[in-house]
mmCIF file of C-alpha atoms in Angstrom:
data_model
loop_
_atom_site.group_PDB
_atom_site.id
_atom_site.type_symbol
_atom_site.label_atom_id
_atom_site.label_comp_id
_atom_site.label_asym_id
_atom_site.label_seq_id
_atom_site.Cartn_x
_atom_site.Cartn_y
_atom_site.Cartn_z
ATOM 1 C CA UNK I 1 -95.555 -24.243 42.182
ATOM 2 C CA UNK I 2 -94.400 -21.088 43.845
ATOM 3 C CA UNK I 3 -94.468 -17.792 41.938
ATOM 4 C CA UNK I 4 -90.690 -17.698 42.088
ATOM 5 C CA UNK I 5 -90.622 -19.520 38.769
ATOM 6 C CA UNK I 6 -92.129 -16.448 37.146
ATOM 7 C CA UNK I 7 -89.296 -14.369 38.525
ATOM 8 C CA UNK I 8 -86.765 -16.781 37.080
ATOM 9 C CA UNK I 9 -88.482 -16.635 33.693
ATOM 10 C CA UNK I 10 -88.500 -12.868 33.893
ATOM 11 C CA UNK I 11 -84.808 -12.790 34.697
ATOM 12 C CA UNK I 12 -83.969 -15.043 31.781
ATOM 13 C CA UNK I 13 -86.047 -12.962 29.376
ATOM 14 C CA UNK I 14 -84.334 -9.816 30.612
ATOM 15 C CA UNK I 15 -80.946 -11.408 30.024
ATOM 16 C CA UNK I 16 -81.883 -12.440 26.511
ATOM 17 C CA UNK I 17 -83.006 -8.898 25.787
ATOM 18 C CA UNK I 18 -79.774 -7.461 27.163
ATOM 19 C CA UNK I 19 -77.638 -9.827 25.099
ATOM 20 C CA UNK I 20 -79.703 -8.919 22.044
ATOM 21 C CA UNK I 21 -79.024 -5.226 22.596
ATOM 22 C CA UNK I 22 -75.301 -5.957 22.747
ATOM 23 C CA UNK I 23 -75.183 -8.310 19.794
ATOM 24 C CA UNK I 24 -77.498 -6.975 17.133
ATOM 25 C CA UNK I 25 -76.649 -4.107 14.802
ATOM 26 C CA UNK I 26 -79.979 -3.254 13.296
ATOM 27 C CA UNK I 27 -81.414 -0.363 15.297
ATOM 28 C CA UNK I 28 -84.941 -1.686 15.023
ATOM 29 C CA UNK I 29 -83.979 -5.109 16.356
ATOM 30 C CA UNK I 30 -82.081 -3.445 19.191
ATOM 31 C CA UNK I 31 -85.263 -1.580 19.964
ATOM 32 C CA UNK I 32 -87.233 -4.817 19.996
ATOM 33 C CA UNK I 33 -84.781 -6.244 22.500
ATOM 34 C CA UNK I 34 -85.386 -3.226 24.724
ATOM 35 C CA UNK I 35 -89.097 -3.957 24.490
ATOM 36 C CA UNK I 36 -88.382 -7.516 25.556
ATOM 37 C CA UNK I 37 -86.516 -6.251 28.613
ATOM 38 C CA UNK I 38 -89.428 -3.986 29.536
ATOM 39 C CA UNK I 39 -91.802 -6.928 29.194
ATOM 40 C CA UNK I 40 -89.643 -9.071 31.448
ATOM 41 C CA UNK I 41 -89.681 -6.377 34.109
ATOM 42 C CA UNK I 42 -93.453 -6.166 33.774
ATOM 43 C CA UNK I 43 -93.725 -9.878 34.421
ATOM 44 C CA UNK I 44 -91.702 -9.552 37.594
ATOM 45 C CA UNK I 45 -93.820 -6.569 38.720
ATOM 46 C CA UNK I 46 -96.990 -8.595 38.234
ATOM 47 C CA UNK I 47 -95.461 -11.456 40.190
ATOM 48 C CA UNK I 48 -94.468 -9.141 43.011
ATOM 49 C CA UNK I 49 -98.007 -7.790 43.146
ATOM 50 C CA UNK I 50 -99.230 -11.322 43.601
ATOM 51 C CA UNK I 51 -96.668 -12.186 46.234
ATOM 52 C CA UNK I 52 -97.378 -9.037 48.219
ATOM 53 C CA UNK I 53 -101.121 -9.304 47.817
ATOM 54 C CA UNK I 54 -101.499 -5.673 46.723
ATOM 55 C CA UNK I 55 -102.304 -4.176 43.361
ATOM 56 C CA UNK I 56 -99.504 -1.615 43.381
ATOM 57 C CA UNK I 57 -97.249 -3.786 41.271
ATOM 58 C CA UNK I 58 -99.881 -4.121 38.605
ATOM 59 C CA UNK I 59 -100.384 -0.354 38.547
ATOM 60 C CA UNK I 60 -96.649 0.081 38.097
ATOM 61 C CA UNK I 61 -96.621 -2.425 35.269
ATOM 62 C CA UNK I 62 -99.422 -0.426 33.713
ATOM 63 C CA UNK I 63 -97.349 2.745 33.907
ATOM 64 C CA UNK I 64 -94.386 0.922 32.432
ATOM 65 C CA UNK I 65 -96.547 -0.060 29.491
ATOM 66 C CA UNK I 66 -97.609 3.550 28.955
ATOM 67 C CA UNK I 67 -94.040 4.791 29.096
ATOM 68 C CA UNK I 68 -92.939 2.014 26.755
ATOM 69 C CA UNK I 69 -95.578 2.960 24.219
ATOM 70 C CA UNK I 70 -94.457 6.604 24.286
ATOM 71 C CA UNK I 71 -90.816 5.550 24.045
ATOM 72 C CA UNK I 72 -91.481 3.307 21.075
ATOM 73 C CA UNK I 73 -93.203 6.086 19.179
ATOM 74 C CA UNK I 74 -90.388 8.568 19.671
ATOM 75 C CA UNK I 75 -87.645 6.002 19.157
ATOM 76 C CA UNK I 76 -89.060 4.724 15.906
ATOM 77 C CA UNK I 77 -89.467 8.295 14.681
ATOM 78 C CA UNK I 78 -85.795 8.909 15.465
ATOM 79 C CA UNK I 79 -84.781 5.727 13.650
ATOM 80 C CA UNK I 80 -86.814 6.793 10.653
ATOM 81 C CA UNK I 81 -85.307 10.248 10.507
ATOM 82 C CA UNK I 82 -81.802 8.774 10.813
ATOM 83 C CA UNK I 83 -82.638 6.371 8.038
ATOM 84 C CA UNK I 84 -83.871 9.227 5.914
ATOM 85 C CA UNK I 85 -80.640 11.146 6.188
ATOM 86 C CA UNK I 86 -78.116 8.296 6.221
ATOM 87 C CA UNK I 87 -79.990 5.589 4.294
ATOM 88 C CA UNK I 88 -79.098 3.025 6.927
ATOM 89 C CA UNK I 89 -80.646 1.630 10.071
ATOM 90 C CA UNK I 90 -77.470 0.152 11.464
ATOM 91 C CA UNK I 91 -76.371 1.466 14.817
ATOM 92 C CA UNK I 92 -72.768 1.541 13.626
ATOM 93 C CA UNK I 93 -73.464 4.076 10.925
ATOM 94 C CA UNK I 94 -74.866 6.747 13.206
ATOM 95 C CA UNK I 95 -71.488 8.076 14.302
ATOM 96 C CA UNK I 96 -71.843 11.736 13.516
ATOM 97 C CA UNK I 97 -71.175 12.821 17.088
ATOM 98 C CA UNK I 98 -67.950 10.877 17.146
ATOM 99 C CA UNK I 99 -65.596 13.362 15.550
ATOM 100 C CA UNK L 1 -111.295 -26.517 32.015
ATOM 101 C CA UNK L 2 -107.775 -25.739 33.039
ATOM 102 C CA UNK L 3 -108.320 -22.078 32.328
ATOM 103 C CA UNK L 4 -111.460 -21.987 34.434
ATOM 104 C CA UNK L 5 -109.685 -23.725 37.231
ATOM 105 C CA UNK L 6 -106.835 -21.289 37.036
ATOM 106 C CA UNK L 7 -109.093 -18.265 36.887
ATOM 107 C CA UNK L 8 -110.712 -19.441 40.100
ATOM 108 C CA UNK L 9 -107.466 -19.679 41.945
ATOM 109 C CA UNK L 10 -106.988 -16.537 43.934
ATOM 110 C CA UNK L 11 -104.440 -18.004 46.259
ATOM 111 C CA UNK L 12 -100.822 -17.016 46.313
ATOM 112 C CA UNK L 13 -99.404 -20.287 45.136
ATOM 113 C CA UNK L 14 -100.135 -21.643 41.728
ATOM 114 C CA UNK L 15 -102.398 -24.621 41.268
ATOM 115 C CA UNK L 16 -101.770 -27.539 38.991
ATOM 116 C CA UNK L 17 -103.502 -25.918 36.034
ATOM 117 C CA UNK L 18 -101.420 -22.801 36.299
ATOM 118 C CA UNK L 19 -98.276 -24.888 36.588
ATOM 119 C CA UNK L 20 -99.190 -26.682 33.363
ATOM 120 C CA UNK L 21 -99.795 -23.385 31.575
ATOM 121 C CA UNK L 22 -96.558 -21.981 32.920
ATOM 122 C CA UNK L 23 -94.458 -24.937 31.863
ATOM 123 C CA UNK L 24 -95.924 -24.766 28.360
ATOM 124 C CA UNK L 25 -95.833 -21.035 27.802
ATOM 125 C CA UNK L 26 -92.647 -20.243 29.677
ATOM 126 C CA UNK L 27 -90.425 -22.312 27.361
ATOM 127 C CA UNK L 28 -92.360 -20.947 24.378
ATOM 128 C CA UNK L 29 -91.619 -17.392 25.492
ATOM 129 C CA UNK L 30 -87.966 -18.188 26.101
ATOM 130 C CA UNK L 31 -87.526 -19.986 22.790
ATOM 131 C CA UNK L 32 -89.209 -17.170 20.891
ATOM 132 C CA UNK L 33 -87.003 -14.618 22.623
ATOM 133 C CA UNK L 34 -83.858 -16.549 21.687
ATOM 134 C CA UNK L 35 -85.124 -16.934 18.133
ATOM 135 C CA UNK L 36 -85.758 -13.200 18.021
ATOM 136 C CA UNK L 37 -82.094 -12.519 18.680
ATOM 137 C CA UNK L 38 -80.841 -15.029 16.161
ATOM 138 C CA UNK L 39 -83.297 -14.370 13.341
ATOM 139 C CA UNK L 40 -81.501 -12.918 10.330
ATOM 140 C CA UNK L 41 -84.559 -11.163 9.010
ATOM 141 C CA UNK L 42 -85.840 -8.286 11.123
ATOM 142 C CA UNK L 43 -89.440 -9.093 10.267
ATOM 143 C CA UNK L 44 -88.973 -12.594 11.664
ATOM 144 C CA UNK L 45 -87.561 -11.036 14.810
ATOM 145 C CA UNK L 46 -90.679 -8.920 15.137
ATOM 146 C CA UNK L 47 -92.944 -11.930 14.740
ATOM 147 C CA UNK L 48 -91.000 -13.909 17.338
ATOM 148 C CA UNK L 49 -91.310 -10.980 19.706
ATOM 149 C CA UNK L 50 -95.062 -11.019 19.118
ATOM 150 C CA UNK L 51 -95.091 -14.683 20.153
ATOM 151 C CA UNK L 52 -93.175 -13.893 23.337
ATOM 152 C CA UNK L 53 -95.519 -11.037 24.171
ATOM 153 C CA UNK L 54 -98.609 -13.155 23.599
ATOM 154 C CA UNK L 55 -97.353 -15.869 25.933
ATOM 155 C CA UNK L 56 -96.499 -13.216 28.488
ATOM 156 C CA UNK L 57 -100.048 -11.872 28.192
ATOM 157 C CA UNK L 58 -101.462 -15.297 29.006
ATOM 158 C CA UNK L 59 -99.054 -15.539 31.925
ATOM 159 C CA UNK L 60 -100.324 -12.183 33.221
ATOM 160 C CA UNK L 61 -103.855 -13.497 33.082
ATOM 161 C CA UNK L 62 -102.756 -16.581 34.984
ATOM 162 C CA UNK L 63 -101.055 -14.335 37.493
ATOM 163 C CA UNK L 64 -104.271 -12.705 38.619
ATOM 164 C CA UNK L 65 -103.784 -9.688 36.359
ATOM 165 C CA UNK L 66 -106.458 -10.079 33.662
ATOM 166 C CA UNK L 67 -106.551 -6.358 32.914
ATOM 167 C CA UNK L 68 -102.826 -6.194 32.285
ATOM 168 C CA UNK L 69 -103.052 -9.302 30.122
ATOM 169 C CA UNK L 70 -105.534 -7.660 27.817
ATOM 170 C CA UNK L 71 -103.658 -4.372 27.817
ATOM 171 C CA UNK L 72 -100.558 -6.338 26.873
ATOM 172 C CA UNK L 73 -102.323 -7.863 23.900
ATOM 173 C CA UNK L 74 -103.982 -4.650 22.776
ATOM 174 C CA UNK L 75 -101.159 -2.187 23.362
ATOM 175 C CA UNK L 76 -98.059 -4.289 22.836
ATOM 176 C CA UNK L 77 -98.900 -6.897 20.262
ATOM 177 C CA UNK L 78 -101.615 -4.800 18.701
ATOM 178 C CA UNK L 79 -100.207 -1.303 18.537
ATOM 179 C CA UNK L 80 -96.509 -1.323 19.314
ATOM 180 C CA UNK L 81 -95.567 -4.341 17.234
ATOM 181 C CA UNK L 82 -97.633 -3.123 14.312
ATOM 182 C CA UNK L 83 -95.758 0.161 14.553
ATOM 183 C CA UNK L 84 -92.535 -1.822 14.466
ATOM 184 C CA UNK L 85 -93.671 -3.693 11.386
ATOM 185 C CA UNK L 86 -94.691 -0.473 9.665
ATOM 186 C CA UNK L 87 -91.290 1.072 10.282
ATOM 187 C CA UNK L 88 -89.619 -2.149 9.143
ATOM 188 C CA UNK L 89 -91.544 -1.963 5.911
ATOM 189 C CA UNK L 90 -90.509 1.664 5.451
ATOM 190 C CA UNK L 91 -86.873 1.113 6.343
ATOM 191 C CA UNK L 92 -86.743 -2.484 5.206
ATOM 192 C CA UNK L 93 -84.207 -1.968 2.433
ATOM 193 C CA UNK L 94 -81.310 -3.164 4.556
ATOM 194 C CA UNK L 95 -83.131 -4.932 7.317
ATOM 195 C CA UNK L 96 -80.538 -7.681 7.319
ATOM 196 C CA UNK L 97 -77.810 -7.297 9.873
ATOM 197 C CA UNK L 98 -74.274 -6.554 8.827
ATOM 198 C CA UNK L 99 -71.905 -9.363 9.657
ATOM 199 C CA UNK L 100 -68.868 -7.137 10.046
ATOM 200 C CA UNK L 101 -67.682 -6.910 13.617
ATOM 201 C CA UNK L 102 -66.737 -3.353 14.438
ATOM 202 C CA UNK L 103 -65.524 -4.171 17.925
ATOM 203 C CA UNK L 104 -63.449 -7.311 17.975
ATOM 204 C CA UNK L 105 -64.889 -10.161 19.982
ATOM 205 C CA UNK L 106 -68.001 -8.201 20.844
ATOM 206 C CA UNK L 107 -70.331 -11.115 20.335
ATOM 207 C CA UNK L 108 -68.286 -13.488 22.434
ATOM 208 C CA UNK L 109 -68.046 -11.005 25.249
ATOM 209 C CA UNK L 110 -71.759 -10.294 25.000
ATOM 210 C CA UNK L 111 -72.510 -13.994 25.293
ATOM 211 C CA UNK L 112 -70.190 -14.366 28.301
ATOM 212 C CA UNK L 113 -71.728 -11.305 29.923
ATOM 213 C CA UNK L 114 -75.219 -12.633 29.292
ATOM 214 C CA UNK L 115 -74.397 -16.014 30.779
ATOM 215 C CA UNK L 116 -72.889 -14.417 33.851
ATOM 216 C CA UNK L 117 -75.823 -12.080 34.268
ATOM 217 C CA UNK L 118 -78.298 -14.916 33.893
ATOM 218 C CA UNK L 119 -76.421 -16.989 36.453
ATOM 219 C CA UNK L 120 -76.362 -14.071 38.856
ATOM 220 C CA UNK L 121 -80.073 -13.370 38.452
ATOM 221 C CA UNK L 122 -81.153 -16.991 38.683
ATOM 222 C CA UNK L 123 -78.946 -17.703 41.680
ATOM 223 C CA UNK L 124 -79.950 -14.526 43.465
ATOM 224 C CA UNK L 125 -83.650 -14.847 42.838
ATOM 225 C CA UNK L 126 -83.604 -18.574 43.489
ATOM 226 C CA UNK L 127 -81.838 -18.140 46.826
ATOM 227 C CA UNK L 128 -83.681 -15.155 48.181
ATOM 228 C CA UNK L 129 -87.144 -15.827 46.862
ATOM 229 C CA UNK L 130 -87.125 -19.562 47.233
ATOM 230 C CA UNK L 131 -89.673 -20.103 49.974
ATOM 231 C CA UNK L 132 -91.251 -16.667 50.150
ATOM 232 C CA UNK L 133 -94.874 -16.974 51.221
ATOM 233 C CA UNK L 134 -97.135 -15.608 48.532
ATOM 234 C CA UNK L 135 -100.181 -13.690 49.719
ATOM 235 C CA UNK L 136 -102.263 -13.758 46.554
ATOM 236 C CA UNK L 137 -104.657 -11.030 45.539
ATOM 237 C CA UNK L 138 -107.812 -12.676 46.837
ATOM 238 C CA UNK L 139 -110.932 -10.841 45.745
ATOM 239 C CA UNK L 140 -108.944 -8.435 43.588
ATOM 240 C CA UNK L 141 -107.685 -11.208 41.337
ATOM 241 C CA UNK L 142 -110.845 -11.702 39.322
ATOM 242 C CA UNK L 143 -113.716 -9.287 38.937
ATOM 243 C CA UNK L 144 -112.290 -6.847 41.447
ATOM 244 C CA UNK L 145 -109.078 -6.438 39.466
ATOM 245 C CA UNK L 146 -110.137 -3.610 37.212
ATOM 246 C CA UNK L 147 -111.961 -1.682 39.934
ATOM 247 C CA UNK L 148 -108.986 -2.118 42.233
ATOM 248 C CA UNK L 149 -106.558 -0.773 39.627
ATOM 249 C CA UNK L 150 -108.908 2.081 38.829
ATOM 250 C CA UNK L 151 -109.179 3.007 42.477
ATOM 251 C CA UNK L 152 -105.424 3.028 42.896
ATOM 252 C CA UNK L 153 -104.826 4.988 39.710
ATOM 253 C CA UNK L 154 -107.267 7.703 40.658
ATOM 254 C CA UNK L 155 -106.335 8.016 44.307
ATOM 255 C CA UNK L 156 -102.803 7.089 45.194
ATOM 256 C CA UNK L 157 -101.248 7.308 41.742
ATOM 257 C CA UNK L 158 -103.228 10.221 40.384
ATOM 258 C CA UNK L 159 -100.185 12.482 40.002
ATOM 259 C CA UNK L 160 -98.145 9.961 37.934
ATOM 260 C CA UNK L 161 -101.282 9.322 35.961
ATOM 261 C CA UNK L 162 -101.565 13.015 35.084
ATOM 262 C CA UNK L 163 -97.897 13.057 34.173
ATOM 263 C CA UNK L 164 -98.603 10.131 31.875
ATOM 264 C CA UNK L 165 -101.008 12.305 29.948
ATOM 265 C CA UNK L 166 -98.317 14.945 29.479
ATOM 266 C CA UNK L 167 -95.838 12.267 28.442
ATOM 267 C CA UNK L 168 -98.150 10.789 25.845
ATOM 268 C CA UNK L 169 -98.910 14.191 24.381
ATOM 269 C CA UNK L 170 -95.249 15.124 24.236
ATOM 270 C CA UNK L 171 -94.301 11.868 22.577
ATOM 271 C CA UNK L 172 -97.039 12.201 19.986
ATOM 272 C CA UNK L 173 -95.854 15.721 19.168
ATOM 273 C CA UNK L 174 -92.243 14.574 19.133
ATOM 274 C CA UNK L 175 -93.021 11.779 16.725
ATOM 275 C CA UNK L 176 -94.842 14.233 14.482
ATOM 276 C CA UNK L 177 -91.899 16.613 14.460
ATOM 277 C CA UNK L 178 -89.290 13.898 13.949
ATOM 278 C CA UNK L 179 -91.075 11.927 11.276
ATOM 279 C CA UNK L 180 -92.297 14.906 9.310
ATOM 280 C CA UNK L 181 -90.423 15.222 6.072
ATOM 281 C CA UNK L 182 -90.715 18.497 4.319
ATOM 282 C CA UNK L 183 -90.308 17.874 0.661
ATOM 283 C CA UNK L 184 -88.439 20.601 -1.097
ATOM 284 C CA UNK L 185 -89.803 21.492 -4.482
ATOM 285 C CA UNK L 186 -87.338 20.152 -7.011
ATOM 286 C CA UNK L 187 -85.665 22.520 -9.321
ATOM 287 C CA UNK L 188 -87.085 22.037 -12.768
ATOM 288 C CA UNK L 189 -84.916 22.079 -15.818
ATOM 289 C CA UNK L 190 -85.889 24.262 -18.679
ATOM 290 C CA UNK L 191 -86.663 22.886 -22.104
ATOM 291 C CA UNK L 192 -83.305 23.848 -23.465
ATOM 292 C CA UNK L 193 -81.431 22.116 -20.656
ATOM 293 C CA UNK L 194 -83.558 19.010 -21.114
ATOM 294 C CA UNK L 195 -82.793 18.855 -24.834
ATOM 295 C CA UNK L 196 -79.074 19.307 -24.242
ATOM 296 C CA UNK L 197 -79.058 16.627 -21.586
ATOM 297 C CA UNK L 198 -80.825 14.219 -23.901
ATOM 298 C CA UNK L 199 -78.547 14.900 -26.856
ATOM 299 C CA UNK L 200 -75.469 14.435 -24.727
ATOM 300 C CA UNK L 201 -76.797 11.297 -23.108
ATOM 301 C CA UNK L 202 -76.483 7.725 -24.282
ATOM 302 C CA UNK L 203 -79.714 7.607 -26.142
ATOM 303 C CA UNK L 204 -81.592 10.218 -28.069
ATOM 304 C CA UNK L 205 -84.778 8.384 -28.861
ATOM 305 C CA UNK L 206 -87.180 7.186 -26.205
ATOM 306 C CA UNK L 207 -86.936 3.605 -24.999
ATOM 307 C CA UNK L 208 -89.020 1.100 -26.930
ATOM 308 C CA UNK L 209 -92.254 0.076 -25.336
ATOM 309 C CA UNK L 210 -92.860 -3.501 -24.291
ATOM 310 C CA UNK L 211 -94.474 -5.971 -26.624
ATOM 311 C CA UNK L 212 -97.876 -5.750 -25.080
ATOM 312 C CA UNK L 213 -100.640 -6.822 -27.464
ATOM 313 C CA UNK L 214 -98.168 -7.847 -30.101
ATOM 314 C CA UNK L 215 -97.847 -11.434 -28.958
ATOM 315 C CA UNK L 216 -99.113 -11.562 -25.410
ATOM 316 C CA UNK L 217 -101.137 -9.615 -22.960
ATOM 317 C CA UNK L 218 -98.409 -8.638 -20.522
ATOM 318 C CA UNK L 219 -95.858 -5.860 -20.059
ATOM 319 C CA UNK L 220 -93.267 -8.492 -19.297
ATOM 320 C CA UNK L 221 -93.169 -9.450 -22.955
ATOM 321 C CA UNK L 222 -90.262 -7.818 -24.721
ATOM 322 C CA UNK L 223 -90.549 -5.890 -27.939
ATOM 323 C CA UNK L 224 -88.962 -7.351 -31.047
ATOM 324 C CA UNK L 225 -86.469 -5.591 -33.212
ATOM 325 C CA UNK L 226 -86.959 -5.644 -36.991
ATOM 326 C CA UNK L 227 -84.708 -8.669 -37.364
ATOM 327 C CA UNK L 228 -86.795 -10.665 -34.940
ATOM 328 C CA UNK L 229 -84.349 -10.440 -32.063
ATOM 329 C CA UNK L 230 -85.387 -9.097 -28.717
ATOM 330 C CA UNK L 231 -85.015 -5.478 -27.697
ATOM 331 C CA UNK L 232 -83.617 -5.717 -24.174
ATOM 332 C CA UNK L 233 -84.368 -2.090 -23.372
ATOM 333 C CA UNK L 234 -88.063 -2.660 -23.796
ATOM 334 C CA UNK L 235 -88.287 -4.570 -20.537
ATOM 335 C CA UNK L 236 -88.569 -2.801 -17.256
ATOM 336 C CA UNK L 237 -85.830 -3.712 -14.789
ATOM 337 C CA UNK L 238 -88.414 -4.299 -12.116
ATOM 338 C CA UNK L 239 -90.079 -7.027 -14.093
ATOM 339 C CA UNK L 240 -86.951 -9.010 -14.639
ATOM 340 C CA UNK L 241 -87.168 -12.578 -13.518
ATOM 341 C CA UNK L 242 -90.909 -12.716 -13.052
ATOM 342 C CA UNK L 243 -92.909 -15.501 -14.565
ATOM 343 C CA UNK L 244 -95.863 -14.368 -16.610
ATOM 344 C CA UNK L 245 -98.533 -16.479 -18.157
ATOM 345 C CA UNK L 246 -98.434 -16.455 -21.870
ATOM 346 C CA UNK L 247 -101.611 -16.156 -23.826
ATOM 347 C CA UNK L 248 -102.066 -18.943 -26.331
ATOM 348 C CA UNK L 249 -100.885 -17.973 -29.743
ATOM 349 C CA UNK L 250 -102.362 -18.997 -33.014
ATOM 350 C CA UNK L 251 -100.091 -21.254 -35.032
ATOM 351 C CA UNK L 252 -97.748 -19.329 -37.210
ATOM 352 C CA UNK L 253 -98.569 -19.040 -40.857
ATOM 353 C CA UNK L 254 -96.429 -17.676 -43.572
ATOM 354 C CA UNK L 255 -98.587 -14.657 -44.351
ATOM 355 C CA UNK L 256 -99.114 -13.081 -40.998
ATOM 356 C CA UNK L 257 -96.678 -10.434 -39.877
ATOM 357 C CA UNK L 258 -96.517 -11.759 -36.339
ATOM 358 C CA UNK L 259 -95.484 -15.183 -37.450
ATOM 359 C CA UNK L 260 -93.338 -17.261 -35.224
ATOM 360 C CA UNK L 261 -89.796 -16.106 -35.041
ATOM 361 C CA UNK L 262 -86.959 -18.306 -35.921
ATOM 362 C CA UNK L 263 -85.163 -19.865 -32.988
ATOM 363 C CA UNK L 264 -82.693 -17.070 -32.679
ATOM 364 C CA UNK L 265 -80.256 -16.875 -29.879
ATOM 365 C CA UNK L 266 -80.426 -13.428 -28.330
ATOM 366 C CA UNK L 267 -77.806 -11.134 -29.780
ATOM 367 C CA UNK L 268 -75.955 -10.293 -26.603
ATOM 368 C CA UNK L 269 -75.435 -11.323 -23.016
ATOM 369 C CA UNK L 270 -77.596 -8.485 -21.806
ATOM 370 C CA UNK L 271 -80.489 -9.690 -23.864
ATOM 371 C CA UNK L 272 -80.152 -13.238 -22.685
ATOM 372 C CA UNK L 273 -80.163 -12.200 -19.058
ATOM 373 C CA UNK L 274 -83.103 -9.908 -19.509
ATOM 374 C CA UNK L 275 -85.150 -12.346 -21.469
ATOM 375 C CA UNK L 276 -84.412 -15.572 -19.773
ATOM 376 C CA UNK L 277 -87.663 -15.854 -17.942
ATOM 377 C CA UNK L 278 -89.760 -13.746 -20.229
ATOM 378 C CA UNK L 279 -92.406 -15.785 -21.948
ATOM 379 C CA UNK L 280 -92.271 -14.015 -25.274
ATOM 380 C CA UNK L 281 -89.535 -16.273 -26.325
ATOM 381 C CA UNK L 282 -90.688 -19.516 -27.740
ATOM 382 C CA UNK L 283 -88.223 -22.038 -26.565
ATOM 383 C CA UNK L 284 -88.930 -25.341 -24.959
ATOM 384 C CA UNK L 285 -89.413 -25.020 -21.215
ATOM 385 C CA UNK L 286 -87.147 -27.922 -20.440
ATOM 386 C CA UNK L 287 -84.178 -26.064 -21.856
ATOM 387 C CA UNK L 288 -84.833 -23.035 -19.725
ATOM 388 C CA UNK L 289 -85.256 -25.256 -16.683
ATOM 389 C CA UNK L 290 -81.857 -26.757 -17.308
ATOM 390 C CA UNK L 291 -80.325 -23.369 -17.680
ATOM 391 C CA UNK L 292 -81.442 -22.457 -14.214
#
């Protein structure tokens, strides 16, 4: 089995995450879909590291994980503060900048 | 045995054991990801995402990245998903998705877009990466993995690594600032205002307490009015609909004050709805079963 299968799996997971971001309304679930996309990219980075025979891809995946952790913390804090003011976690309700 | 065999493989192409693991865990990850999108409950979505991430962690370990596999488990499934669950529990009031479509046909278009994107990715990757020779990490796949990553992080990638520190600190501070809720001291009403509000309200007297200790040992037991009917206001709204075990009662005798009530129907609709599942009422269980 060639490592290409991992890339295909990664692509499919990324697609599922992207569709989830477009379809779901709950901000937290949208956020989870973004996490899924980041994970898919990590899988492809790890596969590339293996194909190239260097560790750089794994280091990049490591950095992606760090950035994702920071992003999750800030994003969830934003969702919570929006929920506190608007009593809703739906992405449709946060339309204050619209008018 | 399969795992040991896989861990030994440092070559670029996957062995049989790794293929078996891939063909088991890959579909599991895909199915869990699809289920995450379609789950109605946000908590179920989170748990499906945990499943996907765990299978991805095992795939990392198969892919000669044991360090990343463990970091995936510890950081993602351990910390990040728990954070998600905590926020879900805090926000959870309306964790169900709204069914109203704000943009017309958004879901259909999203599905079409996703299918097209998937086709594009699969075709592109399948064509270009079909027979790419895979070098494999060799000695850095097993025990040398962590030292290799450490070397890279502290030599070639030392500047991004330092930036990571700044990023983490900033995000921690940002989360503190964003999630901090300053509670304003509430304005207290004076005694006079409180009295006026009570006299102008619906009810002057305090609400009756529940029938604890009168007939049973539970707050879910309603208090009885002097005529033996049930005081609906004595039950907390939170307790409504909860089954409570009734303590065995002594048989009623004519002299005791707590004697068994007559089989009264509750005086109003409100009472019947509030009392339906409360055990203080002595009616045959089969009747209440039928009513449900």
